[in-house]
Amino acid sequence: MNINTSNNNKIKAIKLKDMIIKGYKPSFEDIDILKSIDIDLLSGLACEIRDYFSDGQFELCTIINGKSGKCSENCSFCAQSVHHNTNIEEYDCLENKELTSSALTNYKNGVNRFSIVTSGRKLSANELDIVCGQFEAIKKICPINLCSSNGLLELDQFKKLRSSGVTRYHNNLETSRNFFPNICTSHSFDDKINAIKNAQLAGLSVCSGGIFGLGEDLDDRISMAFSLRDLNVDSVPINILNPITNTPLENNKPLEYDEIRRSISIYRFILPKINIRLAGGRILLSDKGKKAIESGLNSMISGEMLTTSGINTTDDTEMIKNMGFSIKKTNDRNILSDSLENIGEILLSNKNKVSSNTDNDYTKPSQSTLKEELNAMDYKNTSSFFYSKEISDNNQHNFLNRDDAIFVSGCNTDIGKTYISSQIINILKETGISLGYYKPVLSGAYLNNEKLVAGDCDYVVRHSYLDEDPNKLSSYIFKEAYSPHLAARFNNQLIESKKIVKDFKRISSLKDFTIVEGCGGIVCPIYESDNRLLMQEDLIKSMKLNTILVISSDLGSINAAITSYQYCLDKGINILAIIMNKFDINNVKHIDNKRLIEKLTATRVFFAKDTTI
């Protein structure tokens, strides 16, 4: 190829890339120019397409061989076929314990998807029941996204898988329509397509790709890419043939790495928006697939393959992060939507709340109302493991409270209320509104140059960049780290709710929204005399505020949350949301605590991943 032709092809390839980014769907003829241009140029252009449509997250999935060997089909590449004497381990469906343990381990390692793969043309009715039971068992303990690969199933079988918690089905085309008869004659290319379409009809997303190195040429691979585009699949796994002894393809010559990179890059041009996933055979690549990722990939199968070795997930995660990607987190059942970053969805919504100008009396919810709401929520039949917006919207009580402030309390002291208050201010600032902070009573203040400083207020001022004097953000400041009533008695200080309400109104009148932080846990005596006991709930009601409860995420959080929540109900305090602090999204104990607290309170539970101050 002469220099002029090379430069001309380079210009055409760049133009094609730009057209695809603008929405153009290339034809087979358009792709022809990509077959011969410089491989590094082509890979770079493919990455530009990927990065334009991507959010920078890289998805990891793992598979487990849930049933091995004895397959009736004659796929020429497969070690599990009864037609090939490969001496692999053969077994029927694995036990639930082994599968749930594998899913849990992979979830803790940051893997986004977990798939049970079974050998055979398709599962029998009994085997399908077993596999569905396995998915249901996994779903109960772990929120990892579930995928399944169980052969050429029928529509009703796909529906059953979906009901058990599966969201994606895997069925590879393997190669082009024209080349397919060279690798399999026991089922057809159209059998594959029919299975994919039935999976989609059942409401499942589809993962379908193929194997490079079966003896096909580049045009066959390109043809398969167009077939996948026509089928509107969601994920395309690309396997590289790892020849198995005693299979018909045992002597196939491995593809050159640049040929693999070119094929992957072309796939990104044809399939610009979807996950293209490096799968089996990656262990054959000298760099574990790094150059392949740099050719337009954005996902990968990690860990062991079905009958061949894979690469350790820890090593994969390190490589991917070093390449500048973040690892995509599991968001099955919308857990990520409950990150503290989304707290504005309830704090800045006027739904089910009234204006701060109201003078109406506070309305206490009845116990029967909550019981009716909980009974109406059919948890057995819902597919949602976590909070759904329908639950939240249907269970808001009609409290006549201010909508321009929130009271932040907790189930105990030192639970992270100050940290959470500061974080909420920083999050709401992003909406462009002005934020205020107020702490009615503060104990445990510290001395600075012989001056008493309201420590919690000082923390919020510094970490939320408030132009305020910390000591003017609290009505009563005590040095002693006692309960407010004891600190007041120790200092012979009268605490008046009228002063607190007045100071709150002064601070909140200057801001669009105000965070009011409480003392200790929700059950907190503020002032005690011989004939009077002022409790924290009295202040909350005097200021006419809805409340957020901050709780821990570890063992004991369910008991703490429910007892605090019940106390609030008894005292007529409206809990707008619960926030779990120090939440680890990969910790199944935290996740299950969140689920049960939501179930028992019918209240949205947010989580904060950071720590207390």
PDB file of C-alpha atoms in Angstrom, residues 344-602:
ATOM      1  CA  GLY A 344     -31.908  15.561  47.727  1.00  0.00           C
ATOM      2  CA  GLU A 345     -34.604  13.392  46.141  1.00  0.00           C
ATOM      3  CA  ILE A 346     -36.496  13.450  49.437  1.00  0.00           C
ATOM      4  CA  LEU A 347     -35.199  16.598  51.113  1.00  0.00           C
ATOM      5  CA  LEU A 348     -35.915  18.926  48.208  1.00  0.00           C
ATOM      6  CA  SER A 349     -39.206  17.381  47.178  1.00  0.00           C
ATOM      7  CA  ASN A 350     -42.389  19.119  48.293  1.00  0.00           C
ATOM      8  CA  LYS A 351     -44.460  15.977  47.874  1.00  0.00           C
ATOM      9  CA  ASN A 352     -46.434  15.035  51.015  1.00  0.00           C
ATOM     10  CA  LYS A 353     -45.119  18.105  52.869  1.00  0.00           C
ATOM     11  CA  VAL A 354     -46.479  21.574  53.419  1.00  0.00           C
ATOM     12  CA  SER A 355     -44.975  25.037  53.354  1.00  0.00           C
ATOM     13  CA  SER A 356     -42.866  26.244  56.266  1.00  0.00           C
ATOM     14  CA  ASN A 357     -45.392  29.074  56.699  1.00  0.00           C
ATOM     15  CA  THR A 358     -48.071  26.741  58.043  1.00  0.00           C
ATOM     16  CA  ASP A 359     -49.263  27.191  61.602  1.00  0.00           C
ATOM     17  CA  ASN A 360     -51.253  23.963  61.656  1.00  0.00           C
ATOM     18  CA  ASP A 361     -50.753  21.603  64.556  1.00  0.00           C
ATOM     19  CA  TYR A 362     -48.494  18.587  64.150  1.00  0.00           C
ATOM     20  CA  THR A 363     -50.414  15.426  63.266  1.00  0.00           C
ATOM     21  CA  LYS A 364     -49.308  12.180  64.867  1.00  0.00           C
ATOM     22  CA  PRO A 365     -49.590   9.021  62.732  1.00  0.00           C
ATOM     23  CA  SER A 366     -51.713   6.220  64.079  1.00  0.00           C
ATOM     24  CA  GLN A 367     -50.180   2.820  64.779  1.00  0.00           C
ATOM     25  CA  SER A 368     -52.883   1.176  62.676  1.00  0.00           C
ATOM     26  CA  THR A 369     -51.911   3.292  59.684  1.00  0.00           C
ATOM     27  CA  LEU A 370     -48.366   1.896  59.691  1.00  0.00           C
ATOM     28  CA  LYS A 371     -49.578  -1.671  60.180  1.00  0.00           C
ATOM     29  CA  GLU A 372     -51.979  -1.306  57.272  1.00  0.00           C
ATOM     30  CA  GLU A 373     -49.211   0.023  55.077  1.00  0.00           C
ATOM     31  CA  LEU A 374     -46.845  -2.818  55.970  1.00  0.00           C
ATOM     32  CA  ASN A 375     -49.539  -5.432  55.423  1.00  0.00           C
ATOM     33  CA  ALA A 376     -50.292  -3.943  52.008  1.00  0.00           C
ATOM     34  CA  MET A 377     -46.680  -4.425  50.916  1.00  0.00           C
ATOM     35  CA  ASP A 378     -46.369  -7.858  49.298  1.00  0.00           C
ATOM     36  CA  TYR A 379     -42.723  -8.699  49.903  1.00  0.00           C
ATOM     37  CA  LYS A 380     -43.122 -12.359  48.928  1.00  0.00           C
ATOM     38  CA  ASN A 381     -44.210 -11.537  45.415  1.00  0.00           C
ATOM     39  CA  THR A 382     -42.029  -8.547  44.685  1.00  0.00           C
ATOM     40  CA  SER A 383     -38.805  -9.003  42.720  1.00  0.00           C
ATOM     41  CA  SER A 384     -37.288  -6.004  44.468  1.00  0.00           C
ATOM     42  CA  PHE A 385     -34.728  -6.925  47.117  1.00  0.00           C
ATOM     43  CA  PHE A 386     -34.193  -3.297  48.017  1.00  0.00           C
ATOM     44  CA  TYR A 387     -36.117  -0.086  48.266  1.00  0.00           C
ATOM     45  CA  SER A 388     -38.313   0.930  45.345  1.00  0.00           C
ATOM     46  CA  LYS A 389     -39.687   4.412  44.803  1.00  0.00           C
ATOM     47  CA  GLU A 390     -43.223   2.992  44.762  1.00  0.00           C
ATOM     48  CA  ILE A 391     -42.826   1.861  48.367  1.00  0.00           C
ATOM     49  CA  SER A 392     -41.494   5.229  49.462  1.00  0.00           C
ATOM     50  CA  ASP A 393     -44.183   7.244  47.738  1.00  0.00           C
ATOM     51  CA  ASN A 394     -46.981   5.023  49.005  1.00  0.00           C
ATOM     52  CA  ASN A 395     -45.832   5.179  52.593  1.00  0.00           C
ATOM     53  CA  GLN A 396     -45.248   8.864  53.266  1.00  0.00           C
ATOM     54  CA  HIS A 397     -47.392  10.094  56.125  1.00  0.00           C
ATOM     55  CA  ASN A 398     -49.234  13.377  55.901  1.00  0.00           C
ATOM     56  CA  PHE A 399     -47.190  15.334  58.428  1.00  0.00           C
ATOM     57  CA  LEU A 400     -47.603  19.095  58.459  1.00  0.00           C
ATOM     58  CA  ASN A 401     -43.928  19.975  58.861  1.00  0.00           C
ATOM     59  CA  ARG A 402     -41.526  22.492  57.371  1.00  0.00           C
ATOM     60  CA  ASP A 403     -40.037  21.612  54.005  1.00  0.00           C
ATOM     61  CA  ASP A 404     -37.040  23.962  54.294  1.00  0.00           C
ATOM     62  CA  ALA A 405     -35.212  22.142  57.097  1.00  0.00           C
ATOM     63  CA  ILE A 406     -34.507  18.651  58.423  1.00  0.00           C
ATOM     64  CA  PHE A 407     -33.580  17.331  61.862  1.00  0.00           C
ATOM     65  CA  VAL A 408     -30.657  14.873  61.883  1.00  0.00           C
ATOM     66  CA  SER A 409     -30.767  12.460  64.798  1.00  0.00           C
ATOM     67  CA  GLY A 410     -29.430   8.971  65.431  1.00  0.00           C
ATOM     68  CA  CYS A 411     -29.987   5.713  67.210  1.00  0.00           C
ATOM     69  CA  ASN A 412     -27.039   6.428  69.511  1.00  0.00           C
ATOM     70  CA  THR A 413     -24.324   8.924  70.282  1.00  0.00           C
ATOM     71  CA  ASP A 414     -21.103   8.949  68.204  1.00  0.00           C
ATOM     72  CA  ILE A 415     -22.975   7.454  65.273  1.00  0.00           C
ATOM     73  CA  GLY A 416     -21.764  10.046  62.752  1.00  0.00           C
ATOM     74  CA  LYS A 417     -24.505  12.693  62.789  1.00  0.00           C
ATOM     75  CA  THR A 418     -22.048  15.570  62.397  1.00  0.00           C
ATOM     76  CA  TYR A 419     -20.276  13.913  59.481  1.00  0.00           C
ATOM     77  CA  ILE A 420     -23.615  13.113  57.813  1.00  0.00           C
ATOM     78  CA  SER A 421     -24.900  16.660  58.414  1.00  0.00           C
ATOM     79  CA  SER A 422     -21.814  18.098  56.726  1.00  0.00           C
ATOM     80  CA  GLN A 423     -22.123  15.679  53.822  1.00  0.00           C
ATOM     81  CA  ILE A 424     -25.788  16.558  53.282  1.00  0.00           C
ATOM     82  CA  ILE A 425     -24.912  20.252  53.176  1.00  0.00           C
ATOM     83  CA  ASN A 426     -22.192  19.609  50.594  1.00  0.00           C
ATOM     84  CA  ILE A 427     -24.514  17.460  48.478  1.00  0.00           C
ATOM     85  CA  LEU A 428     -27.399  19.949  48.525  1.00  0.00           C
ATOM     86  CA  LYS A 429     -25.018  22.814  47.717  1.00  0.00           C
ATOM     87  CA  GLU A 430     -24.583  21.243  44.289  1.00  0.00           C
ATOM     88  CA  THR A 431     -28.202  22.187  43.508  1.00  0.00           C
ATOM     89  CA  GLY A 432     -27.368  25.889  43.870  1.00  0.00           C
ATOM     90  CA  ILE A 433     -29.366  26.574  47.041  1.00  0.00           C
ATOM     91  CA  SER A 434     -28.012  28.236  50.196  1.00  0.00           C
ATOM     92  CA  LEU A 435     -27.516  25.980  53.214  1.00  0.00           C
ATOM     93  CA  GLY A 436     -27.568  26.638  56.927  1.00  0.00           C
ATOM     94  CA  TYR A 437     -26.610  24.561  59.949  1.00  0.00           C
ATOM     95  CA  TYR A 438     -27.830  24.681  63.538  1.00  0.00           C
ATOM     96  CA  LYS A 439     -27.208  22.553  66.627  1.00  0.00           C
ATOM     97  CA  PRO A 440     -29.558  23.520  69.476  1.00  0.00           C
ATOM     98  CA  VAL A 441     -27.467  22.102  72.315  1.00  0.00           C
ATOM     99  CA  LEU A 442     -23.811  21.075  72.174  1.00  0.00           C
ATOM    100  CA  SER A 443     -21.863  19.301  74.890  1.00  0.00           C
ATOM    101  CA  GLY A 444     -18.232  18.263  74.712  1.00  0.00           C
ATOM    102  CA  ALA A 445     -16.957  21.618  73.396  1.00  0.00           C
ATOM    103  CA  TYR A 446     -13.191  22.123  73.423  1.00  0.00           C
ATOM    104  CA  LEU A 447     -10.944  24.968  74.542  1.00  0.00           C
ATOM    105  CA  ASN A 448      -8.904  26.931  72.022  1.00  0.00           C
ATOM    106  CA  ASN A 449      -6.786  29.758  73.476  1.00  0.00           C
ATOM    107  CA  GLU A 450      -8.970  29.615  76.579  1.00  0.00           C
ATOM    108  CA  LYS A 451     -12.060  30.080  74.446  1.00  0.00           C
ATOM    109  CA  LEU A 452     -14.779  27.426  74.359  1.00  0.00           C
ATOM    110  CA  VAL A 453     -15.410  26.227  70.782  1.00  0.00           C
ATOM    111  CA  ALA A 454     -18.516  24.338  69.639  1.00  0.00           C
ATOM    112  CA  GLY A 455     -16.653  21.378  68.136  1.00  0.00           C
ATOM    113  CA  ASP A 456     -19.402  19.862  65.984  1.00  0.00           C
ATOM    114  CA  CYS A 457     -20.354  23.264  64.611  1.00  0.00           C
ATOM    115  CA  ASP A 458     -16.692  24.004  63.898  1.00  0.00           C
ATOM    116  CA  TYR A 459     -16.352  20.720  61.990  1.00  0.00           C
ATOM    117  CA  VAL A 460     -19.358  21.487  59.791  1.00  0.00           C
ATOM    118  CA  VAL A 461     -18.206  25.071  59.155  1.00  0.00           C
ATOM    119  CA  ARG A 462     -14.746  23.868  58.064  1.00  0.00           C
ATOM    120  CA  HIS A 463     -15.807  20.822  56.035  1.00  0.00           C
ATOM    121  CA  SER A 464     -18.829  22.438  54.411  1.00  0.00           C
ATOM    122  CA  TYR A 465     -17.103  25.800  53.856  1.00  0.00           C
ATOM    123  CA  LEU A 466     -19.701  27.864  55.711  1.00  0.00           C
ATOM    124  CA  ASP A 467     -18.910  31.507  56.329  1.00  0.00           C
ATOM    125  CA  GLU A 468     -20.139  31.388  59.907  1.00  0.00           C
ATOM    126  CA  ASP A 469     -18.913  31.700  63.478  1.00  0.00           C
ATOM    127  CA  PRO A 470     -19.299  28.143  64.864  1.00  0.00           C
ATOM    128  CA  ASN A 471     -20.336  29.358  68.297  1.00  0.00           C
ATOM    129  CA  LYS A 472     -23.251  31.287  66.822  1.00  0.00           C
ATOM    130  CA  LEU A 473     -24.694  28.073  65.382  1.00  0.00           C
ATOM    131  CA  SER A 474     -25.618  26.611  68.767  1.00  0.00           C
ATOM    132  CA  SER A 475     -27.882  28.043  71.483  1.00  0.00           C
ATOM    133  CA  TYR A 476     -26.267  26.239  74.408  1.00  0.00           C
ATOM    134  CA  ILE A 477     -22.615  25.181  74.520  1.00  0.00           C
ATOM    135  CA  PHE A 478     -21.124  23.072  77.310  1.00  0.00           C
ATOM    136  CA  LYS A 479     -17.559  21.920  77.839  1.00  0.00           C
ATOM    137  CA  GLU A 480     -18.538  18.684  79.595  1.00  0.00           C
ATOM    138  CA  ALA A 481     -19.177  15.700  77.286  1.00  0.00           C
ATOM    139  CA  TYR A 482     -22.351  14.802  79.167  1.00  0.00           C
ATOM    140  CA  SER A 483     -25.937  14.305  78.175  1.00  0.00           C
ATOM    141  CA  PRO A 484     -27.408  17.831  77.679  1.00  0.00           C
ATOM    142  CA  HIS A 485     -29.598  17.656  80.805  1.00  0.00           C
ATOM    143  CA  LEU A 486     -26.606  16.670  82.972  1.00  0.00           C
ATOM    144  CA  ALA A 487     -24.308  19.273  81.410  1.00  0.00           C
ATOM    145  CA  ALA A 488     -26.969  21.935  82.033  1.00  0.00           C
ATOM    146  CA  ARG A 489     -27.354  20.852  85.669  1.00  0.00           C
ATOM    147  CA  PHE A 490     -23.566  20.803  86.116  1.00  0.00           C
ATOM    148  CA  ASN A 491     -23.372  24.400  84.831  1.00  0.00           C
ATOM    149  CA  ASN A 492     -26.613  25.535  86.529  1.00  0.00           C
ATOM    150  CA  GLN A 493     -27.915  26.521  83.078  1.00  0.00           C
ATOM    151  CA  LEU A 494     -31.591  26.771  82.182  1.00  0.00           C
ATOM    152  CA  ILE A 495     -32.389  25.422  78.695  1.00  0.00           C
ATOM    153  CA  GLU A 496     -35.496  26.955  77.135  1.00  0.00           C
ATOM    154  CA  SER A 497     -37.238  25.560  74.073  1.00  0.00           C
ATOM    155  CA  LYS A 498     -38.461  29.080  73.187  1.00  0.00           C
ATOM    156  CA  LYS A 499     -34.888  30.297  72.768  1.00  0.00           C
ATOM    157  CA  ILE A 500     -34.020  27.268  70.641  1.00  0.00           C
ATOM    158  CA  VAL A 501     -37.008  27.834  68.350  1.00  0.00           C
ATOM    159  CA  LYS A 502     -36.171  31.546  68.087  1.00  0.00           C
ATOM    160  CA  ASP A 503     -32.521  30.859  67.187  1.00  0.00           C
ATOM    161  CA  PHE A 504     -33.579  28.218  64.680  1.00  0.00           C
ATOM    162  CA  LYS A 505     -35.965  30.615  62.975  1.00  0.00           C
ATOM    163  CA  ARG A 506     -33.240  33.284  62.827  1.00  0.00           C
ATOM    164  CA  ILE A 507     -30.723  30.946  61.185  1.00  0.00           C
ATOM    165  CA  SER A 508     -33.170  29.216  58.843  1.00  0.00           C
ATOM    166  CA  SER A 509     -34.736  32.503  57.680  1.00  0.00           C
ATOM    167  CA  LEU A 510     -31.434  33.424  56.026  1.00  0.00           C
ATOM    168  CA  LYS A 511     -31.078  30.178  54.072  1.00  0.00           C
ATOM    169  CA  ASP A 512     -32.990  28.111  51.539  1.00  0.00           C
ATOM    170  CA  PHE A 513     -32.526  24.939  53.554  1.00  0.00           C
ATOM    171  CA  THR A 514     -31.215  24.230  57.052  1.00  0.00           C
ATOM    172  CA  ILE A 515     -29.737  21.118  58.653  1.00  0.00           C
ATOM    173  CA  VAL A 516     -30.512  20.864  62.371  1.00  0.00           C
ATOM    174  CA  GLU A 517     -28.324  18.346  64.198  1.00  0.00           C
ATOM    175  CA  GLY A 518     -29.562  16.729  67.359  1.00  0.00           C
ATOM    176  CA  CYS A 519     -27.738  15.521  70.465  1.00  0.00           C
ATOM    177  CA  GLY A 520     -26.822  11.897  71.173  1.00  0.00           C
ATOM    178  CA  GLY A 521     -29.491   9.408  70.129  1.00  0.00           C
ATOM    179  CA  ILE A 522     -33.107  10.172  69.391  1.00  0.00           C
ATOM    180  CA  VAL A 523     -34.018   9.438  73.030  1.00  0.00           C
ATOM    181  CA  CYS A 524     -32.169  12.338  74.624  1.00  0.00           C
ATOM    182  CA  PRO A 525     -33.155  14.393  77.716  1.00  0.00           C
ATOM    183  CA  ILE A 526     -32.321  18.045  77.063  1.00  0.00           C
ATOM    184  CA  TYR A 527     -33.242  19.646  80.405  1.00  0.00           C
ATOM    185  CA  GLU A 528     -34.545  18.331  83.713  1.00  0.00           C
ATOM    186  CA  SER A 529     -35.897  20.164  86.725  1.00  0.00           C
ATOM    187  CA  ASP A 530     -38.059  19.098  89.630  1.00  0.00           C
ATOM    188  CA  ASN A 531     -41.262  19.621  87.680  1.00  0.00           C
ATOM    189  CA  ARG A 532     -40.147  19.575  84.061  1.00  0.00           C
ATOM    190  CA  LEU A 533     -38.439  17.197  81.607  1.00  0.00           C
ATOM    191  CA  LEU A 534     -37.618  18.574  78.167  1.00  0.00           C
ATOM    192  CA  MET A 535     -36.864  15.810  75.684  1.00  0.00           C
ATOM    193  CA  GLN A 536     -35.337  16.036  72.223  1.00  0.00           C
ATOM    194  CA  GLU A 537     -38.611  15.084  70.562  1.00  0.00           C
ATOM    195  CA  ASP A 538     -40.164  18.172  72.169  1.00  0.00           C
ATOM    196  CA  LEU A 539     -37.645  20.349  70.313  1.00  0.00           C
ATOM    197  CA  ILE A 540     -38.279  18.531  67.036  1.00  0.00           C
ATOM    198  CA  LYS A 541     -42.012  19.128  67.316  1.00  0.00           C
ATOM    199  CA  SER A 542     -41.569  22.734  68.443  1.00  0.00           C
ATOM    200  CA  MET A 543     -39.525  23.433  65.314  1.00  0.00           C
ATOM    201  CA  LYS A 544     -42.007  21.400  63.208  1.00  0.00           C
ATOM    202  CA  LEU A 545     -39.326  19.310  61.549  1.00  0.00           C
ATOM    203  CA  ASN A 546     -39.196  15.988  59.783  1.00  0.00           C
ATOM    204  CA  THR A 547     -36.333  13.791  60.947  1.00  0.00           C
ATOM    205  CA  ILE A 548     -33.556  11.639  59.493  1.00  0.00           C
ATOM    206  CA  LEU A 549     -32.193   8.804  61.616  1.00  0.00           C
ATOM    207  CA  VAL A 550     -28.478   7.969  61.330  1.00  0.00           C
ATOM    208  CA  ILE A 551     -27.590   4.383  62.247  1.00  0.00           C
ATOM    209  CA  SER A 552     -24.603   2.077  61.978  1.00  0.00           C
ATOM    210  CA  SER A 553     -24.381  -0.629  59.306  1.00  0.00           C
ATOM    211  CA  ASP A 554     -23.002  -3.545  61.308  1.00  0.00           C
ATOM    212  CA  LEU A 555     -24.545  -6.104  63.623  1.00  0.00           C
ATOM    213  CA  GLY A 556     -27.151  -4.536  65.879  1.00  0.00           C
ATOM    214  CA  SER A 557     -28.267  -1.962  63.336  1.00  0.00           C
ATOM    215  CA  ILE A 558     -31.645  -3.622  62.783  1.00  0.00           C
ATOM    216  CA  ASN A 559     -32.516  -3.560  66.477  1.00  0.00           C
ATOM    217  CA  ALA A 560     -31.244   0.008  66.882  1.00  0.00           C
ATOM    218  CA  ALA A 561     -33.107   1.243  63.819  1.00  0.00           C
ATOM    219  CA  ILE A 562     -36.438  -0.404  64.622  1.00  0.00           C
ATOM    220  CA  THR A 563     -36.495   0.583  68.308  1.00  0.00           C
ATOM    221  CA  SER A 564     -35.578   4.181  67.447  1.00  0.00           C
ATOM    222  CA  TYR A 565     -38.121   4.240  64.629  1.00  0.00           C
ATOM    223  CA  GLN A 566     -40.852   2.872  66.899  1.00  0.00           C
ATOM    224  CA  TYR A 567     -40.004   5.440  69.573  1.00  0.00           C
ATOM    225  CA  CYS A 568     -40.405   8.194  66.990  1.00  0.00           C
ATOM    226  CA  LEU A 569     -43.793   6.857  65.940  1.00  0.00           C
ATOM    227  CA  ASP A 570     -44.929   6.737  69.554  1.00  0.00           C
ATOM    228  CA  LYS A 571     -43.802  10.336  70.086  1.00  0.00           C
ATOM    229  CA  GLY A 572     -45.306  11.688  66.874  1.00  0.00           C
ATOM    230  CA  ILE A 573     -42.035  12.283  65.016  1.00  0.00           C
ATOM    231  CA  ASN A 574     -41.986  11.726  61.272  1.00  0.00           C
ATOM    232  CA  ILE A 575     -38.940   9.808  60.010  1.00  0.00           C
ATOM    233  CA  LEU A 576     -38.380  10.939  56.465  1.00  0.00           C
ATOM    234  CA  ALA A 577     -35.416   8.620  55.826  1.00  0.00           C
ATOM    235  CA  ILE A 578     -32.808   6.467  57.528  1.00  0.00           C
ATOM    236  CA  ILE A 579     -29.093   6.739  56.740  1.00  0.00           C
ATOM    237  CA  MET A 580     -26.693   3.842  57.362  1.00  0.00           C
ATOM    238  CA  ASN A 581     -23.196   5.155  58.079  1.00  0.00           C
ATOM    239  CA  LYS A 582     -19.915   3.330  57.283  1.00  0.00           C
ATOM    240  CA  PHE A 583     -21.778   1.214  54.735  1.00  0.00           C
ATOM    241  CA  ASP A 584     -19.768  -1.268  52.668  1.00  0.00           C
ATOM    242  CA  ILE A 585     -21.529  -2.015  49.406  1.00  0.00           C
ATOM    243  CA  ASN A 586     -19.690  -5.345  49.174  1.00  0.00           C
ATOM    244  CA  ASN A 587     -20.657  -6.463  52.685  1.00  0.00           C
ATOM    245  CA  VAL A 588     -23.683  -8.770  52.567  1.00  0.00           C
ATOM    246  CA  LYS A 589     -24.423  -8.168  56.263  1.00  0.00           C
ATOM    247  CA  HIS A 590     -24.781  -4.460  55.608  1.00  0.00           C
ATOM    248  CA  ILE A 591     -26.904  -5.108  52.529  1.00  0.00           C
ATOM    249  CA  ASP A 592     -29.222  -7.492  54.348  1.00  0.00           C
ATOM    250  CA  ASN A 593     -29.529  -5.124  57.308  1.00  0.00           C
ATOM    251  CA  LYS A 594     -30.568  -2.411  54.859  1.00  0.00           C
ATOM    252  CA  ARG A 595     -33.153  -4.669  53.247  1.00  0.00           C
ATOM    253  CA  LEU A 596     -34.783  -5.674  56.514  1.00  0.00           C
ATOM    254  CA  ILE A 597     -34.815  -2.160  57.953  1.00  0.00           C
ATOM    255  CA  GLU A 598     -36.601  -0.975  54.816  1.00  0.00           C
ATOM    256  CA  LYS A 599     -39.021  -3.860  55.040  1.00  0.00           C
ATOM    257  CA  LEU A 600     -39.811  -3.309  58.714  1.00  0.00           C
ATOM    258  CA  THR A 601     -40.132   0.482  58.554  1.00  0.00           C
ATOM    259  CA  ALA A 602     -41.437   1.055  54.999  1.00  0.00           C
TER     260      ALA A 602
END
